[in-house]
GROMACS .gro file of C-alpha atoms in nm:
model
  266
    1UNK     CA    1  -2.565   1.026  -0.752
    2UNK     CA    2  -2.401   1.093  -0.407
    3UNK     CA    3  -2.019   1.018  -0.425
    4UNK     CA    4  -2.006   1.052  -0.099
    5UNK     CA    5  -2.275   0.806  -0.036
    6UNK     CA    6  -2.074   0.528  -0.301
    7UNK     CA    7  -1.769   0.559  -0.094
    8UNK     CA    8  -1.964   0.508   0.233
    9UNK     CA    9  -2.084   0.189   0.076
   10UNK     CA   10  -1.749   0.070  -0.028
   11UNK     CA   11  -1.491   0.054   0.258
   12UNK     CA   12  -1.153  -0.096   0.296
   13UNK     CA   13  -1.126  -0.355   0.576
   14UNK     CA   14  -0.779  -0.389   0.714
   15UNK     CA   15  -0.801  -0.611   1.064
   16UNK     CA   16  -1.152  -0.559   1.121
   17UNK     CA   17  -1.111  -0.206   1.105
   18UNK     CA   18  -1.308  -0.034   0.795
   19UNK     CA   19  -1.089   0.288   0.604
   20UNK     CA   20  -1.269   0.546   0.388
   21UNK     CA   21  -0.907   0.624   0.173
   22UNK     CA   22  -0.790   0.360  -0.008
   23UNK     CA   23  -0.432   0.547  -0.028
   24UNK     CA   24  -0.196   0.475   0.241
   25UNK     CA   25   0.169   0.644   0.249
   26UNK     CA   26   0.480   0.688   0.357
   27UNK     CA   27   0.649   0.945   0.552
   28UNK     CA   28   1.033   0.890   0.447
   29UNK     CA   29   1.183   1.134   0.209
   30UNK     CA   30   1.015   1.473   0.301
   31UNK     CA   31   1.227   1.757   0.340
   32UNK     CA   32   1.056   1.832   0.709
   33UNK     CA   33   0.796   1.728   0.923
   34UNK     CA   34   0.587   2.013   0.835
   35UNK     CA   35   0.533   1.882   0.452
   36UNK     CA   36   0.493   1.504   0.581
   37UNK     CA   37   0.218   1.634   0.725
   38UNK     CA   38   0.043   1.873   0.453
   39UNK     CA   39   0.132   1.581   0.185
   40UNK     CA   40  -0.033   1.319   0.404
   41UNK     CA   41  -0.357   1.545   0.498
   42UNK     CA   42  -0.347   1.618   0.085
   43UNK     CA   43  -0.394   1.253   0.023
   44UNK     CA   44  -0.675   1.225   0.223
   45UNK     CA   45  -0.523   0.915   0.376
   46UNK     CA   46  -0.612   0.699   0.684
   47UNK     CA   47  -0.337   0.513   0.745
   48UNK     CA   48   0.057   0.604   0.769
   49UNK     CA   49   0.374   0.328   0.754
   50UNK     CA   50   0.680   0.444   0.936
   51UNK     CA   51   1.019   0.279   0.944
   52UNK     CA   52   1.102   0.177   1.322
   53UNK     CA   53   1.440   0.157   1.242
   54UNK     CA   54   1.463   0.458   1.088
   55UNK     CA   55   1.267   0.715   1.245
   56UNK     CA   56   1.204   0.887   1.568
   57UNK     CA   57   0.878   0.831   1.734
   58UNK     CA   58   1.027   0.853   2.075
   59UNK     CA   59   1.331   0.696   2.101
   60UNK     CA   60   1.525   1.019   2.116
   61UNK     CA   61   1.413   1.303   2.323
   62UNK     CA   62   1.577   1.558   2.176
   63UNK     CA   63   1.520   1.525   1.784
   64UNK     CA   64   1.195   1.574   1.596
   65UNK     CA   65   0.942   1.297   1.667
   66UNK     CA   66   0.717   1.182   1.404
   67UNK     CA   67   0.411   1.156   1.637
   68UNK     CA   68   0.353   1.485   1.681
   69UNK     CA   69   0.348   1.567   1.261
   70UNK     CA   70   0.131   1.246   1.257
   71UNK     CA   71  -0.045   1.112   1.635
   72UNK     CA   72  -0.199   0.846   1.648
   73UNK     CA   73  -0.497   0.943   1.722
   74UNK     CA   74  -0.547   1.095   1.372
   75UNK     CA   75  -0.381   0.848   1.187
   76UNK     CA   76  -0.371   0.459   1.199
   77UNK     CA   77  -0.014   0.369   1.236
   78UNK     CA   78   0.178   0.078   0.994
   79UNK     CA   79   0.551   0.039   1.137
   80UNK     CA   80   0.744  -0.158   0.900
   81UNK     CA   81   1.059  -0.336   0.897
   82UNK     CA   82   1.252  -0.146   0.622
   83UNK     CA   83   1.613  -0.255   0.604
   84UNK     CA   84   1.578  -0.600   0.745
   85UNK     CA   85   1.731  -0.875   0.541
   86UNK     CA   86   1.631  -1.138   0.754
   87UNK     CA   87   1.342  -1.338   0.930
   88UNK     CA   88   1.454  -1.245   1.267
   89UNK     CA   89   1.562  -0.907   1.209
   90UNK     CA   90   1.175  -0.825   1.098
   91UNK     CA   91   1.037  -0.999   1.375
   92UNK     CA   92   1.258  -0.819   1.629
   93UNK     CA   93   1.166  -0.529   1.475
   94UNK     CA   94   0.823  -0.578   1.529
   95UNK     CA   95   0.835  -0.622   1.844
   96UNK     CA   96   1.035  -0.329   1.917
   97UNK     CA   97   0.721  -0.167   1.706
   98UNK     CA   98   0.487  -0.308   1.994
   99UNK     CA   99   0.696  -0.207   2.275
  100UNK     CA  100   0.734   0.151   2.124
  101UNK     CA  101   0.383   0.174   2.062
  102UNK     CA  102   0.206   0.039   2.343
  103UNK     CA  103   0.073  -0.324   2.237
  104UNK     CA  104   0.063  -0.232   1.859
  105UNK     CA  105  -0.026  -0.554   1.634
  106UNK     CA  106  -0.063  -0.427   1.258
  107UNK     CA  107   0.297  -0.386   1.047
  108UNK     CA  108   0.416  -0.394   0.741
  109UNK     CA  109   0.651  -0.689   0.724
  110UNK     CA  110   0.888  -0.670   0.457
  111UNK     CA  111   1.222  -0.894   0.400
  112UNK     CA  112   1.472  -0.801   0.110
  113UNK     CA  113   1.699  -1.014  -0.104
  114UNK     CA  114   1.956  -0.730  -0.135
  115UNK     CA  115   2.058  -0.344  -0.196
  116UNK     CA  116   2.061  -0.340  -0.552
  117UNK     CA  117   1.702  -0.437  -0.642
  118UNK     CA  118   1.512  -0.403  -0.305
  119UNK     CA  119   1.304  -0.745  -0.401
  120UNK     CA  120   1.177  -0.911  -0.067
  121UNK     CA  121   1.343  -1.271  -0.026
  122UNK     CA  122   1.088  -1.465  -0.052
  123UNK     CA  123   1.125  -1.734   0.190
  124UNK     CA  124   1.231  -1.517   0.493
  125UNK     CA  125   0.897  -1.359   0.417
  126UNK     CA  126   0.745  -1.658   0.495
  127UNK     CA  127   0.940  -1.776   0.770
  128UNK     CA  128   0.892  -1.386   0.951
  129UNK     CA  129   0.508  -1.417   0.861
  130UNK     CA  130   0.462  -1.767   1.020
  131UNK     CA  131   0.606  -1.659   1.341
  132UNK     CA  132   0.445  -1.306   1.345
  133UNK     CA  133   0.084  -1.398   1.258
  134UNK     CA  134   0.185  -1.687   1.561
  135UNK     CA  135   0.275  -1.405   1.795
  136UNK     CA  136  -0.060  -1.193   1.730
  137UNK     CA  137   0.066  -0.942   1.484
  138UNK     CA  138  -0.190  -0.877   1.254
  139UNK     CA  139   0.015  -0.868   0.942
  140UNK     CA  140   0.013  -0.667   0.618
  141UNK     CA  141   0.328  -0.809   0.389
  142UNK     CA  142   0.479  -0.683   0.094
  143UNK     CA  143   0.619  -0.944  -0.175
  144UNK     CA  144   0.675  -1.028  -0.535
  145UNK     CA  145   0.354  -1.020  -0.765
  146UNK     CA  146   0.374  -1.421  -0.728
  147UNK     CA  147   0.005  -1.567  -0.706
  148UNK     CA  148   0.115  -1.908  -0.591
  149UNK     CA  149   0.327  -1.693  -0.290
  150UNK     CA  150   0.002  -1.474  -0.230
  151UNK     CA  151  -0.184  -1.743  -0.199
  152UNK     CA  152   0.099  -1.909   0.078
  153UNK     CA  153   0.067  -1.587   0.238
  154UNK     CA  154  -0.283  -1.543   0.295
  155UNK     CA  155  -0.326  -1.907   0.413
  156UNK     CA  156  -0.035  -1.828   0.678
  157UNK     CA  157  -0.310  -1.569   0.792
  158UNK     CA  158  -0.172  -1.225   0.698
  159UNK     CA  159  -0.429  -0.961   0.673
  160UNK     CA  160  -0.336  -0.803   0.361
  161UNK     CA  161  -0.106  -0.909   0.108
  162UNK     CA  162   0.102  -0.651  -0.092
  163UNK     CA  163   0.266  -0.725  -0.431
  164UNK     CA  164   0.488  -0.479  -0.577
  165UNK     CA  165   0.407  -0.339  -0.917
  166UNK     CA  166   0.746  -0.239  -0.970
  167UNK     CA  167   1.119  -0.195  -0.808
  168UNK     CA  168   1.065   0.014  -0.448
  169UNK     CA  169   1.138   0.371  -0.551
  170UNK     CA  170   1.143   0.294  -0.965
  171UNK     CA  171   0.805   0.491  -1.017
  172UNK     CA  172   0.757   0.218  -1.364
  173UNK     CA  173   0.386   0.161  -1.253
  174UNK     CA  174   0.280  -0.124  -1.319
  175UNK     CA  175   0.452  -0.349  -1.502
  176UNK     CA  176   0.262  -0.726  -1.501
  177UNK     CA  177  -0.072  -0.688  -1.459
  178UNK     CA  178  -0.171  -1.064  -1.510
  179UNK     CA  179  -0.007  -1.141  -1.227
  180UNK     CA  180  -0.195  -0.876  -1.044
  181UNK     CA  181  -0.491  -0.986  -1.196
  182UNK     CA  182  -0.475  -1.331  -1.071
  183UNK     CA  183  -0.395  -1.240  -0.732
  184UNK     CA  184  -0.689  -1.016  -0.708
  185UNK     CA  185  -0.947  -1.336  -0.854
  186UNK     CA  186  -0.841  -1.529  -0.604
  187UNK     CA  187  -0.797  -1.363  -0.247
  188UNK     CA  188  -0.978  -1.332   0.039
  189UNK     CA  189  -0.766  -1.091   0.203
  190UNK     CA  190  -0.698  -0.744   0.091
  191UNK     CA  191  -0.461  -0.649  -0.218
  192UNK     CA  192  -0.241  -0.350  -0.202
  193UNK     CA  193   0.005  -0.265  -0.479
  194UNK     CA  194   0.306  -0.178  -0.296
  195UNK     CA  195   0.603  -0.018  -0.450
  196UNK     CA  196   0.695   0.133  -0.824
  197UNK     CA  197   0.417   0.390  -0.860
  198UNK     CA  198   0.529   0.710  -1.041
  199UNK     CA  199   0.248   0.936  -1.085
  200UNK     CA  200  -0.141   0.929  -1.085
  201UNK     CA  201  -0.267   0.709  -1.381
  202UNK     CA  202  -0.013   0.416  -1.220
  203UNK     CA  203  -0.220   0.446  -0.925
  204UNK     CA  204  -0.523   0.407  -1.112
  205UNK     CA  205  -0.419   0.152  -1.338
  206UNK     CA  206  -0.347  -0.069  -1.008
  207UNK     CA  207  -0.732   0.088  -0.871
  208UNK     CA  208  -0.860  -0.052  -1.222
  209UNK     CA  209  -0.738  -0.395  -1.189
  210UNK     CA  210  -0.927  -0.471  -0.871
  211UNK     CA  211  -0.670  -0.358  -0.646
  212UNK     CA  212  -0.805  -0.296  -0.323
  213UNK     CA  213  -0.556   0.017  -0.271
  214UNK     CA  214  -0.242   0.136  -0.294
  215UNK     CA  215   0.084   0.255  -0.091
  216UNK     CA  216   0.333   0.491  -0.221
  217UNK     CA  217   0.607   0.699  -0.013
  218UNK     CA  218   0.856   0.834  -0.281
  219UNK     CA  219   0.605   0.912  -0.565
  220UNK     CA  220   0.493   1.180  -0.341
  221UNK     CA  221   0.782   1.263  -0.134
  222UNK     CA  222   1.018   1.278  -0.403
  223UNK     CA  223   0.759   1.457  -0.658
  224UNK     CA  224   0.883   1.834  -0.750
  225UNK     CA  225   0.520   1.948  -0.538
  226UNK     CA  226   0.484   1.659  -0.278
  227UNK     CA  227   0.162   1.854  -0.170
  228UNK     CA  228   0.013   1.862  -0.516
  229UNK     CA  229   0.150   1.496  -0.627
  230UNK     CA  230  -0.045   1.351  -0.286
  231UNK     CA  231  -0.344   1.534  -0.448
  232UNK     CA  232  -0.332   1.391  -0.758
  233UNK     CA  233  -0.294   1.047  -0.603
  234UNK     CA  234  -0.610   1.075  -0.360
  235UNK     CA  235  -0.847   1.156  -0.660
  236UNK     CA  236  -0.646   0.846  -0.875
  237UNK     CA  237  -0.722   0.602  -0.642
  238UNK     CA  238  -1.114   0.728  -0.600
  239UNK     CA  239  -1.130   0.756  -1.024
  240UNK     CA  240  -0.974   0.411  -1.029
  241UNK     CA  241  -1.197   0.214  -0.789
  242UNK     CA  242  -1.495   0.389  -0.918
  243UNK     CA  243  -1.429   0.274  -1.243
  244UNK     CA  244  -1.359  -0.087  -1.152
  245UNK     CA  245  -1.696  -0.118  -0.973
  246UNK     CA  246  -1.848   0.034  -1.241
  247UNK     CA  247  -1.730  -0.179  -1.495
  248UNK     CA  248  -1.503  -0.080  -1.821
  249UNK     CA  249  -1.673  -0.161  -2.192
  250UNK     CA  250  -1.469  -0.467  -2.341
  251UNK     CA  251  -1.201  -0.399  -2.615
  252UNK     CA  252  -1.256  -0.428  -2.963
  253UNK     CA  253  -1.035  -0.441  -3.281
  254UNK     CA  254  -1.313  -0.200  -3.437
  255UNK     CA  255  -1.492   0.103  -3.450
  256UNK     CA  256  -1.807   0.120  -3.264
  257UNK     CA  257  -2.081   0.379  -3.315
  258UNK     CA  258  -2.140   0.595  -3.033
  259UNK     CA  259  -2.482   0.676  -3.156
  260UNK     CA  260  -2.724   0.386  -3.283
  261UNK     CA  261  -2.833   0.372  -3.624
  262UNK     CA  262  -3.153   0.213  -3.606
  263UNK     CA  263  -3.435   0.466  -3.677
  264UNK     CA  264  -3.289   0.742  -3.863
  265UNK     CA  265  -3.425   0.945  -4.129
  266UNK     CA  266  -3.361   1.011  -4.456
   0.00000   0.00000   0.00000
Protein backbone atom coordinates (compact mmCIF):
# COMPACT_ATOMS: atom_id res chain seq x y z
CA UNK A 1 0.00 0.00 0.00
CA UNK A 2 0.87 3.62 -1.11
CA UNK A 3 1.72 5.79 2.02
CA UNK A 4 1.70 8.43 0.07
CA UNK A 5 -1.68 7.76 -1.28
CA UNK A 6 -3.10 7.21 2.78
CA UNK A 7 -1.85 10.58 3.63
CA UNK A 8 -3.47 12.16 0.52
CA UNK A 9 -6.66 10.68 1.81
CA UNK A 10 -6.30 11.96 5.27
CA UNK A 11 -5.75 15.77 5.49
CA UNK A 12 -5.82 18.25 8.27
CA UNK A 13 -8.39 21.04 7.81
CA UNK A 14 -7.48 24.20 9.61
CA UNK A 15 -10.00 27.22 8.25
CA UNK A 16 -10.98 25.57 5.22
CA UNK A 17 -7.58 25.15 4.24
CA UNK A 18 -6.45 21.26 3.99
CA UNK A 19 -2.42 20.52 5.42
CA UNK A 20 -0.54 17.36 4.42
CA UNK A 21 1.85 17.61 7.96
CA UNK A 22 0.12 17.22 10.87
CA UNK A 23 3.27 18.85 12.83
CA UNK A 24 3.25 22.48 13.20
CA UNK A 25 6.23 24.40 15.11
CA UNK A 26 7.73 26.99 16.53
CA UNK A 27 10.52 29.16 15.60
CA UNK A 28 11.67 30.61 19.16
CA UNK A 29 14.75 29.20 20.69
CA UNK A 30 17.07 28.45 17.65
CA UNK A 31 20.45 29.57 17.84
CA UNK A 32 20.03 31.43 14.17
CA UNK A 33 17.80 31.80 11.46
CA UNK A 34 19.67 29.46 9.38
CA UNK A 35 18.71 26.27 11.75
CA UNK A 36 14.96 27.64 12.17
CA UNK A 37 14.88 27.02 8.86
CA UNK A 38 16.68 23.46 8.28
CA UNK A 39 14.68 22.27 11.61
CA UNK A 40 11.39 23.47 10.16
CA UNK A 41 12.05 22.00 6.43
CA UNK A 42 13.23 18.64 8.64
CA UNK A 43 9.80 18.42 10.07
CA UNK A 44 8.19 18.45 7.01
CA UNK A 45 5.80 21.01 8.39
CA UNK A 46 3.12 23.30 6.78
CA UNK A 47 2.45 25.65 9.10
CA UNK A 48 4.82 27.99 11.42
CA UNK A 49 3.57 30.11 14.84
CA UNK A 50 5.64 33.16 15.50
CA UNK A 51 5.47 35.44 18.51
CA UNK A 52 4.43 39.10 17.28
CA UNK A 53 5.69 40.44 20.24
CA UNK A 54 8.70 38.89 20.15
CA UNK A 55 10.08 38.63 16.83
CA UNK A 56 11.02 40.60 13.84
CA UNK A 57 9.03 40.13 10.75
CA UNK A 58 9.42 43.69 9.73
CA UNK A 59 9.17 45.89 12.36
CA UNK A 60 12.86 46.65 12.41
CA UNK A 61 14.77 47.23 9.30
CA UNK A 62 17.91 46.63 10.35
CA UNK A 63 17.83 43.20 12.36
CA UNK A 64 17.21 39.74 10.95
CA UNK A 65 13.60 39.26 9.80
CA UNK A 66 11.96 36.03 10.19
CA UNK A 67 10.24 36.16 6.73
CA UNK A 68 12.96 35.69 4.80
CA UNK A 69 14.18 32.17 6.91
CA UNK A 70 10.39 31.36 6.62
CA UNK A 71 8.04 33.59 3.67
CA UNK A 72 4.98 33.20 3.51
CA UNK A 73 4.59 31.92 0.58
CA UNK A 74 6.19 28.59 1.69
CA UNK A 75 4.81 28.44 4.91
CA UNK A 76 1.29 29.18 6.41
CA UNK A 77 1.85 31.68 9.09
CA UNK A 78 0.24 31.28 12.99
CA UNK A 79 1.21 34.63 14.97
CA UNK A 80 0.46 34.15 18.49
CA UNK A 81 0.09 36.21 21.44
CA UNK A 82 2.90 34.83 23.70
CA UNK A 83 3.36 36.94 26.79
CA UNK A 84 -0.08 38.39 27.05
CA UNK A 85 -1.74 38.05 30.39
CA UNK A 86 -4.78 39.57 29.45
CA UNK A 87 -7.95 39.61 27.13
CA UNK A 88 -7.05 42.83 25.59
CA UNK A 89 -3.48 42.48 25.40
CA UNK A 90 -4.14 39.23 22.98
CA UNK A 91 -6.59 40.92 21.04
CA UNK A 92 -4.36 43.96 20.43
CA UNK A 93 -1.91 41.76 19.56
CA UNK A 94 -3.79 40.28 16.99
CA UNK A 95 -4.50 42.95 15.40
CA UNK A 96 -1.12 44.24 15.27
CA UNK A 97 -0.65 40.49 13.64
CA UNK A 98 -3.20 41.67 10.83
CA UNK A 99 -1.77 44.98 10.28
CA UNK A 100 1.82 43.44 10.06
CA UNK A 101 0.70 40.88 7.83
CA UNK A 102 -1.56 42.32 5.45
CA UNK A 103 -5.27 41.25 6.52
CA UNK A 104 -4.03 38.02 8.30
CA UNK A 105 -7.06 36.18 10.23
CA UNK A 106 -5.61 32.76 11.68
CA UNK A 107 -3.57 33.09 15.32
CA UNK A 108 -2.82 31.33 17.99
CA UNK A 109 -4.54 32.99 20.91
CA UNK A 110 -3.13 32.20 24.08
CA UNK A 111 -3.78 34.01 27.66
CA UNK A 112 -1.60 32.98 30.79
CA UNK A 113 -2.39 32.90 34.47
CA UNK A 114 1.26 33.70 35.40
CA UNK A 115 5.24 33.23 35.00
CA UNK A 116 5.70 30.38 37.08
CA UNK A 117 3.50 27.73 35.43
CA UNK A 118 2.66 29.28 31.97
CA UNK A 119 -1.17 27.83 32.36
CA UNK A 120 -3.56 30.02 30.14
CA UNK A 121 -6.24 31.85 32.47
CA UNK A 122 -8.99 30.46 31.55
CA UNK A 123 -11.56 33.02 31.44
CA UNK A 124 -9.52 35.74 29.58
CA UNK A 125 -9.32 32.95 27.04
CA UNK A 126 -12.73 33.16 26.64
CA UNK A 127 -13.35 36.67 26.89
CA UNK A 128 -10.20 37.26 23.97
CA UNK A 129 -11.90 34.36 21.89
CA UNK A 130 -15.46 35.90 21.97
CA UNK A 131 -14.27 39.14 20.71
CA UNK A 132 -11.70 37.72 18.17
CA UNK A 133 -13.87 35.07 16.46
CA UNK A 134 -16.45 38.52 16.52
CA UNK A 135 -13.79 40.49 14.71
CA UNK A 136 -13.12 37.72 11.88
CA UNK A 137 -10.05 36.09 13.26
CA UNK A 138 -10.21 32.68 12.53
CA UNK A 139 -8.96 31.34 15.78
CA UNK A 140 -6.76 28.43 16.89
CA UNK A 141 -6.54 28.62 21.02
CA UNK A 142 -4.45 26.94 23.35
CA UNK A 143 -5.97 25.98 26.92
CA UNK A 144 -6.09 23.54 29.75
CA UNK A 145 -7.03 19.83 28.78
CA UNK A 146 -10.64 20.84 30.25
CA UNK A 147 -13.46 19.12 28.05
CA UNK A 148 -16.26 21.18 29.48
CA UNK A 149 -13.81 24.49 28.40
CA UNK A 150 -13.17 22.77 24.89
CA UNK A 151 -16.39 22.35 24.41
CA UNK A 152 -17.11 26.45 25.45
CA UNK A 153 -14.48 27.07 23.05
CA UNK A 154 -15.53 25.44 20.05
CA UNK A 155 -19.16 26.69 20.45
CA UNK A 156 -17.59 30.37 20.66
CA UNK A 157 -16.46 29.32 17.04
CA UNK A 158 -12.67 28.84 17.25
CA UNK A 159 -11.26 26.75 14.55
CA UNK A 160 -9.09 24.55 16.43
CA UNK A 161 -8.85 24.01 19.96
CA UNK A 162 -5.44 23.22 21.62
CA UNK A 163 -5.07 21.56 25.06
CA UNK A 164 -1.79 21.30 26.55
CA UNK A 165 -0.44 17.90 27.43
CA UNK A 166 1.88 19.28 29.77
CA UNK A 167 3.58 22.66 31.31
CA UNK A 168 4.85 24.93 28.01
CA UNK A 169 8.51 23.99 27.76
CA UNK A 170 8.31 20.81 30.52
CA UNK A 171 8.81 18.14 27.65
CA UNK A 172 6.55 15.50 30.39
CA UNK A 173 4.43 14.33 27.32
CA UNK A 174 1.48 13.61 28.05
CA UNK A 175 0.33 13.48 31.21
CA UNK A 176 -3.86 12.95 31.31
CA UNK A 177 -4.89 11.30 28.52
CA UNK A 178 -8.64 10.89 29.57
CA UNK A 179 -9.03 14.22 29.38
CA UNK A 180 -7.57 14.20 25.94
CA UNK A 181 -9.57 11.44 25.15
CA UNK A 182 -12.79 13.05 25.86
CA UNK A 183 -12.04 16.10 24.09
CA UNK A 184 -11.20 14.26 20.99
CA UNK A 185 -14.96 12.07 21.24
CA UNK A 186 -16.59 14.98 21.28
CA UNK A 187 -15.31 17.85 18.86
CA UNK A 188 -16.08 19.06 15.77
CA UNK A 189 -13.23 21.24 15.40
CA UNK A 190 -9.67 20.21 15.20
CA UNK A 191 -7.51 18.96 18.33
CA UNK A 192 -3.94 19.91 18.65
CA UNK A 193 -1.86 18.98 21.70
CA UNK A 194 -0.09 22.05 22.45
CA UNK A 195 2.73 22.29 24.85
CA UNK A 196 4.90 19.59 27.12
CA UNK A 197 6.18 17.32 24.36
CA UNK A 198 9.74 16.03 24.98
CA UNK A 199 10.73 13.71 22.36
CA UNK A 200 9.12 11.48 19.61
CA UNK A 201 6.96 8.70 21.30
CA UNK A 202 5.11 11.90 23.30
CA UNK A 203 4.23 13.03 19.98
CA UNK A 204 2.89 9.84 19.06
CA UNK A 205 1.24 9.01 22.10
CA UNK A 206 -0.87 12.40 21.54
CA UNK A 207 -1.13 11.05 17.39
CA UNK A 208 -2.51 7.69 19.07
CA UNK A 209 -5.18 9.19 21.06
CA UNK A 210 -6.99 10.76 18.15
CA UNK A 211 -5.20 13.88 18.23
CA UNK A 212 -5.55 15.60 15.14
CA UNK A 213 -1.76 16.98 15.40
CA UNK A 214 0.59 18.43 17.32
CA UNK A 215 2.74 21.77 18.00
CA UNK A 216 6.02 21.80 19.62
CA UNK A 217 8.77 24.75 19.56
CA UNK A 218 11.29 23.83 22.38
CA UNK A 219 11.33 19.98 21.95
CA UNK A 220 13.07 20.74 18.81
CA UNK A 221 14.73 23.93 19.34
CA UNK A 222 16.12 23.12 22.54
CA UNK A 223 17.01 19.31 21.50
CA UNK A 224 21.05 18.72 21.47
CA UNK A 225 20.40 18.16 17.20
CA UNK A 226 17.32 20.47 16.54
CA UNK A 227 17.69 19.18 12.85
CA UNK A 228 17.57 15.53 13.79
CA UNK A 229 14.92 15.98 16.82
CA UNK A 230 12.42 17.81 13.99
CA UNK A 231 13.09 14.51 12.10
CA UNK A 232 12.20 12.31 14.56
CA UNK A 233 9.03 14.28 15.25
CA UNK A 234 7.76 14.37 11.46
CA UNK A 235 7.90 10.47 11.22
CA UNK A 236 6.12 10.36 15.10
CA UNK A 237 3.33 12.17 14.13
CA UNK A 238 2.87 10.05 10.61
CA UNK A 239 3.56 6.51 12.87
CA UNK A 240 1.04 7.89 15.34
CA UNK A 241 -1.92 8.82 13.10
CA UNK A 242 -1.36 5.80 11.06
CA UNK A 243 -1.77 3.75 13.87
CA UNK A 244 -4.88 5.43 15.23
CA UNK A 245 -6.71 4.97 11.90
CA UNK A 246 -5.62 1.70 11.80
CA UNK A 247 -6.80 0.68 14.96
CA UNK A 248 -4.62 -0.78 18.10
CA UNK A 249 -5.60 -4.62 19.37
CA UNK A 250 -7.41 -4.17 22.88
CA UNK A 251 -5.41 -4.92 26.13
CA UNK A 252 -5.49 -7.99 27.88
CA UNK A 253 -4.36 -9.25 31.37
CA UNK A 254 -3.09 -12.47 29.38
CA UNK A 255 -1.03 -14.06 27.01
CA UNK A 256 -2.34 -14.41 23.60
CA UNK A 257 -1.00 -16.80 20.96
CA UNK A 258 0.40 -15.20 18.05
CA UNK A 259 -0.08 -18.28 16.02
CA UNK A 260 -3.53 -20.26 16.16
CA UNK A 261 -3.70 -23.61 17.43
CA UNK A 262 -6.44 -25.07 15.65
CA UNK A 263 -5.18 -27.65 13.08
CA UNK A 264 -1.87 -28.72 14.15
CA UNK A 265 -0.26 -31.94 13.96
CA UNK A 266 0.98 -34.29 16.07
Amino acid sequence: MNIKTIDSTDPLIIAGKSYGSRLITGTGKYKDLDETRRATLAAGTEMVTLAIRRVNIGQDPNAPNLLDALPPHEFTLLPNTAGCYNAADAVRTCKLARELLDGHKLVKLEVLGDQRTLYPDVIETLKAAEQLVAEGFDVMVYTSDDPILARKLEEIGCVAVMPLAAPIGSGLGVQNRYNLLEIVENAKVPIIVDAGVGTASDAAIAMELGCDGVLMNTAIASAKDPVLMAHAMKLAIEAGRAAFRAGRIPRKRFASASSPIDGTIG
